[in-house]
XYZ file of N, CA and C in Angstrom:
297
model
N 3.960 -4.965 -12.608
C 3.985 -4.883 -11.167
C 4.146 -6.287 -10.603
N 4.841 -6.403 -9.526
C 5.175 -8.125 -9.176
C 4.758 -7.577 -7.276
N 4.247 -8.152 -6.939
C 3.791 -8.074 -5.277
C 4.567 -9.527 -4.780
N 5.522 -9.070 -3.533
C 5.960 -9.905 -2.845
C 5.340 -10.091 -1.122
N 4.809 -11.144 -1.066
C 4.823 -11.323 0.705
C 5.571 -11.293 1.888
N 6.073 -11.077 2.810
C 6.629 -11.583 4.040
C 5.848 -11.312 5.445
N 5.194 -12.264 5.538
C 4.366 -12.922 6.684
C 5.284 -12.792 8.079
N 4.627 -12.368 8.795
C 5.243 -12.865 10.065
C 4.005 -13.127 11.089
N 3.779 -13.608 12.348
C 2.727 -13.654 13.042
C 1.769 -12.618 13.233
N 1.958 -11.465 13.535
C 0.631 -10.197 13.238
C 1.046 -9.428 11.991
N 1.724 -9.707 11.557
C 1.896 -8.201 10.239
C 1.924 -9.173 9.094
N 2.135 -7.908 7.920
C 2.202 -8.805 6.155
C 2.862 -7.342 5.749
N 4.017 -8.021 5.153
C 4.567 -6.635 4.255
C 4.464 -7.136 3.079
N 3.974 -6.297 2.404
C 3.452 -6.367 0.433
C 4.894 -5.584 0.119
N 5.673 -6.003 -0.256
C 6.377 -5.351 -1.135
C 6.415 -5.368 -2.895
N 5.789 -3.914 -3.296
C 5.094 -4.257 -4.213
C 6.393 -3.119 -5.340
N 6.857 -3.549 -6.500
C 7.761 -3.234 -7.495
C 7.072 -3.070 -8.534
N 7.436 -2.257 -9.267
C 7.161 -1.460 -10.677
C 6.197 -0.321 -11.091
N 5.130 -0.494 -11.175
C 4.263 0.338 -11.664
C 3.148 0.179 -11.181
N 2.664 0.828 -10.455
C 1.263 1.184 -9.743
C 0.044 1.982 -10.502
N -0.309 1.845 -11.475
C -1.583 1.875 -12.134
C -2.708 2.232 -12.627
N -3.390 2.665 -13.464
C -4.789 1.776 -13.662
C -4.786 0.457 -14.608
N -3.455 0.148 -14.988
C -3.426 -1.397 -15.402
C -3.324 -2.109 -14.241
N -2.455 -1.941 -13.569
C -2.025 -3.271 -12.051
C -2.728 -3.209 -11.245
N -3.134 -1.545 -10.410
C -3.820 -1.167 -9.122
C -5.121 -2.287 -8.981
N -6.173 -3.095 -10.174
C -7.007 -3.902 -9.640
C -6.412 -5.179 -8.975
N -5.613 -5.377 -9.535
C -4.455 -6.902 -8.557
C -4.287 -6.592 -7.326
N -3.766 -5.538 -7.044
C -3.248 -5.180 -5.658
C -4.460 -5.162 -4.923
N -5.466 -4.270 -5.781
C -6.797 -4.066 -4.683
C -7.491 -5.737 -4.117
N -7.510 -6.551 -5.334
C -7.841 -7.696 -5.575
C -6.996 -8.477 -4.168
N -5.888 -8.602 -4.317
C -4.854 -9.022 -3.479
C -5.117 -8.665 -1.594
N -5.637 -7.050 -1.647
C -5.881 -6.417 -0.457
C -7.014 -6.512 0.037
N -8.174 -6.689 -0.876
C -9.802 -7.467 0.114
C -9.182 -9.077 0.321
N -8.288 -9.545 -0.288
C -8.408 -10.765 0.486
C -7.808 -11.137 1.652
N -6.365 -9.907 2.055
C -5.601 -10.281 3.503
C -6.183 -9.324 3.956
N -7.251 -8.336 3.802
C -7.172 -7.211 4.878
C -7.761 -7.940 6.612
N -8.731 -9.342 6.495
C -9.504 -9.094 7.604
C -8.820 -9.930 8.384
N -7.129 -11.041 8.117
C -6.762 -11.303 8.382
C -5.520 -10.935 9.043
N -5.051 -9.983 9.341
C -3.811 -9.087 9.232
C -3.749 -8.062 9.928
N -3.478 -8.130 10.937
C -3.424 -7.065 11.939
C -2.545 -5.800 11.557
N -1.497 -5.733 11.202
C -0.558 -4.794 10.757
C -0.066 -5.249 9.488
N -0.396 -4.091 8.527
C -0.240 -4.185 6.764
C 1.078 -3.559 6.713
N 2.104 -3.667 6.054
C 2.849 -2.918 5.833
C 3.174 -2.594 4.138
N 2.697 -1.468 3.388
C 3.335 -1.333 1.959
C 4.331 -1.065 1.773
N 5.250 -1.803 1.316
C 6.435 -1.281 1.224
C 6.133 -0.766 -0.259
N 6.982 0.646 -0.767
C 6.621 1.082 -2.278
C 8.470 1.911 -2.114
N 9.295 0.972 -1.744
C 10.305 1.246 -2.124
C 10.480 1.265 -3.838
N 10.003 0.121 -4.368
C 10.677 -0.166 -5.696
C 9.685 0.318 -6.902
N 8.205 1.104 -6.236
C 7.660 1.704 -7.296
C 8.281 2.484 -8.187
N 7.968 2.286 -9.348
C 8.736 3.690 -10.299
C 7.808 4.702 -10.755
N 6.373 4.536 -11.033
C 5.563 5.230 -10.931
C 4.235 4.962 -10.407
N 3.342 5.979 -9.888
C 2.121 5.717 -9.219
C 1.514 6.719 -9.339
N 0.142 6.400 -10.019
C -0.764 7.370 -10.309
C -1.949 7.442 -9.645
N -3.040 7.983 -10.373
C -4.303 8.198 -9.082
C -5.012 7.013 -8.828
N -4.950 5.979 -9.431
C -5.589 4.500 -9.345
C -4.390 3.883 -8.689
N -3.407 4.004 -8.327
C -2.841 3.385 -7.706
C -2.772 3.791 -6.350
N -2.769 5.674 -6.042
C -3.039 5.995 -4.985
C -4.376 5.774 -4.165
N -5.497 5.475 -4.741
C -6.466 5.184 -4.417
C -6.677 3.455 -3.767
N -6.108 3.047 -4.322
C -5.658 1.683 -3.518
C -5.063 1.960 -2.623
N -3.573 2.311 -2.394
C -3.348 3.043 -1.078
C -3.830 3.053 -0.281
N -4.898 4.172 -0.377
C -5.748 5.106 0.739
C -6.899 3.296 0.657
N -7.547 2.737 -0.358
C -8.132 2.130 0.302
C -7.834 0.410 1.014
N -6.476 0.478 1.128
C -5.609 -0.710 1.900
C -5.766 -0.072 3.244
N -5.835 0.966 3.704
C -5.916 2.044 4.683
C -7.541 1.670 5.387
N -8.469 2.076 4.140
C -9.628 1.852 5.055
C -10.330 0.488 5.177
N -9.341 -0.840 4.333
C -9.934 -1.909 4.988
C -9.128 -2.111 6.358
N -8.451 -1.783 6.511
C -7.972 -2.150 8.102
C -8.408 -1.452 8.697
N -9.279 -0.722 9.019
C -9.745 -0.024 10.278
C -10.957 -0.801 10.927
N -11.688 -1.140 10.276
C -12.572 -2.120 10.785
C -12.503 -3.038 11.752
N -11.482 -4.122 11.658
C -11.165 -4.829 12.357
C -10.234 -3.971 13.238
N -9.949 -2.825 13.397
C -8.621 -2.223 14.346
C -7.021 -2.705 13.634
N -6.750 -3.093 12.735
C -5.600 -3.195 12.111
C -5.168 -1.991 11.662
N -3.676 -1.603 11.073
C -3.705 -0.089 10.605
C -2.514 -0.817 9.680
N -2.506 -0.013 8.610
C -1.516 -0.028 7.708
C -0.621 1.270 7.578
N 0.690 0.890 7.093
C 1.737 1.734 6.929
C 2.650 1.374 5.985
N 2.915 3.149 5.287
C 3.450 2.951 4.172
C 5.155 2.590 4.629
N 5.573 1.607 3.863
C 7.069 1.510 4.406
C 8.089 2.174 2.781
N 9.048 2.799 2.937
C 10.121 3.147 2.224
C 9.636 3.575 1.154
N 8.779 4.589 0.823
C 8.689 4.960 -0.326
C 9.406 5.127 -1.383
N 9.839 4.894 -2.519
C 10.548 5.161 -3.519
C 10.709 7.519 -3.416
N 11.242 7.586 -4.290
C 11.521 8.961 -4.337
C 10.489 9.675 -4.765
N 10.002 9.025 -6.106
C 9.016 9.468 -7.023
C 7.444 9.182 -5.781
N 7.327 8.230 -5.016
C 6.553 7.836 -4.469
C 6.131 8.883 -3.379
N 7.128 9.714 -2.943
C 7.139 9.932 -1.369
C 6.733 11.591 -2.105
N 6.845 11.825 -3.518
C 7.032 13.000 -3.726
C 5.637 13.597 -4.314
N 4.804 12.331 -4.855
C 3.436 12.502 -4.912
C 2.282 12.580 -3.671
N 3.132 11.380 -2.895
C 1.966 11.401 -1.565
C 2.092 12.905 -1.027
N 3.497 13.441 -1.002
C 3.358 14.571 -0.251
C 2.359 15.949 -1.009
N 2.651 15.818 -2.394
C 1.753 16.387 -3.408
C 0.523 16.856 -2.924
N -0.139 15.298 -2.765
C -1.354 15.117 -2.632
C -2.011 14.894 -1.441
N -1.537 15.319 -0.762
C -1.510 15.289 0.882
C -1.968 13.967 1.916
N -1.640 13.164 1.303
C -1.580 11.655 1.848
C -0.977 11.023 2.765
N 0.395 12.316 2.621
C 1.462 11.448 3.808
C 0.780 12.167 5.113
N -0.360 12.776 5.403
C -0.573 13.402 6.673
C -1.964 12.585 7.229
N -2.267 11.847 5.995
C -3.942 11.052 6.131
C -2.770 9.704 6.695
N -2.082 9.100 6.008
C -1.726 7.880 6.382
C -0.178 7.700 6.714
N 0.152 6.675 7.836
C 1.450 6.572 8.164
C 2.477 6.009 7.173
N 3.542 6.548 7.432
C 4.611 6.561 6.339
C 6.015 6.117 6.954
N 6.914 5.483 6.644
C 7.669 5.021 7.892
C 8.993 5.155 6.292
């Protein structure tokens, strides 16, 4: 899994590639307590995931509930195919925004 940044003044898009986890998902989580309280608008991009399992969805959902605290909200950007086809699975795309 390789996580990319692009910063802009209120948002952070993670664009995050390859494989989403229970090997990688602690990086990302790792990665996500440290920008959540800074970051008004999260954006995941999971265009380039190829697979994502329940430790990876669980990061997800909890990139989701560190931004509420401060009033920030996160959103999923471009899901990959395989990506968009589990959240809907698992009924995620109706808990969290999906763009």
């Amino acid at each position: 899994m390789t996580i990319t940044e692009n910063k802009t003044a209120n948002s952070l898009e993670l664009v995050i590639s390859g494989r989403l986890d229970t090997g990688t998902a602690p990086e990302l989580e790792a990665k996500l307590k440290q920008i959540a309280k800074d970051t008004q608008t999260l954006y995941l991009n999971l265009s380039n995931i190829q697979y994502i399992s329940s430790a990876g969805l669980r990061v997800v959902l909890l990139a989701h509930k560190l931004m509420l605290p401060t009033g920030g909200k996160m959103i999923i950007r471009s899901p990959s195919a395989f990506t968009k086809q589990v959240l809907e699975a698992t009924g995620m795309d109706s808990i969290l925004t999906v763009e």
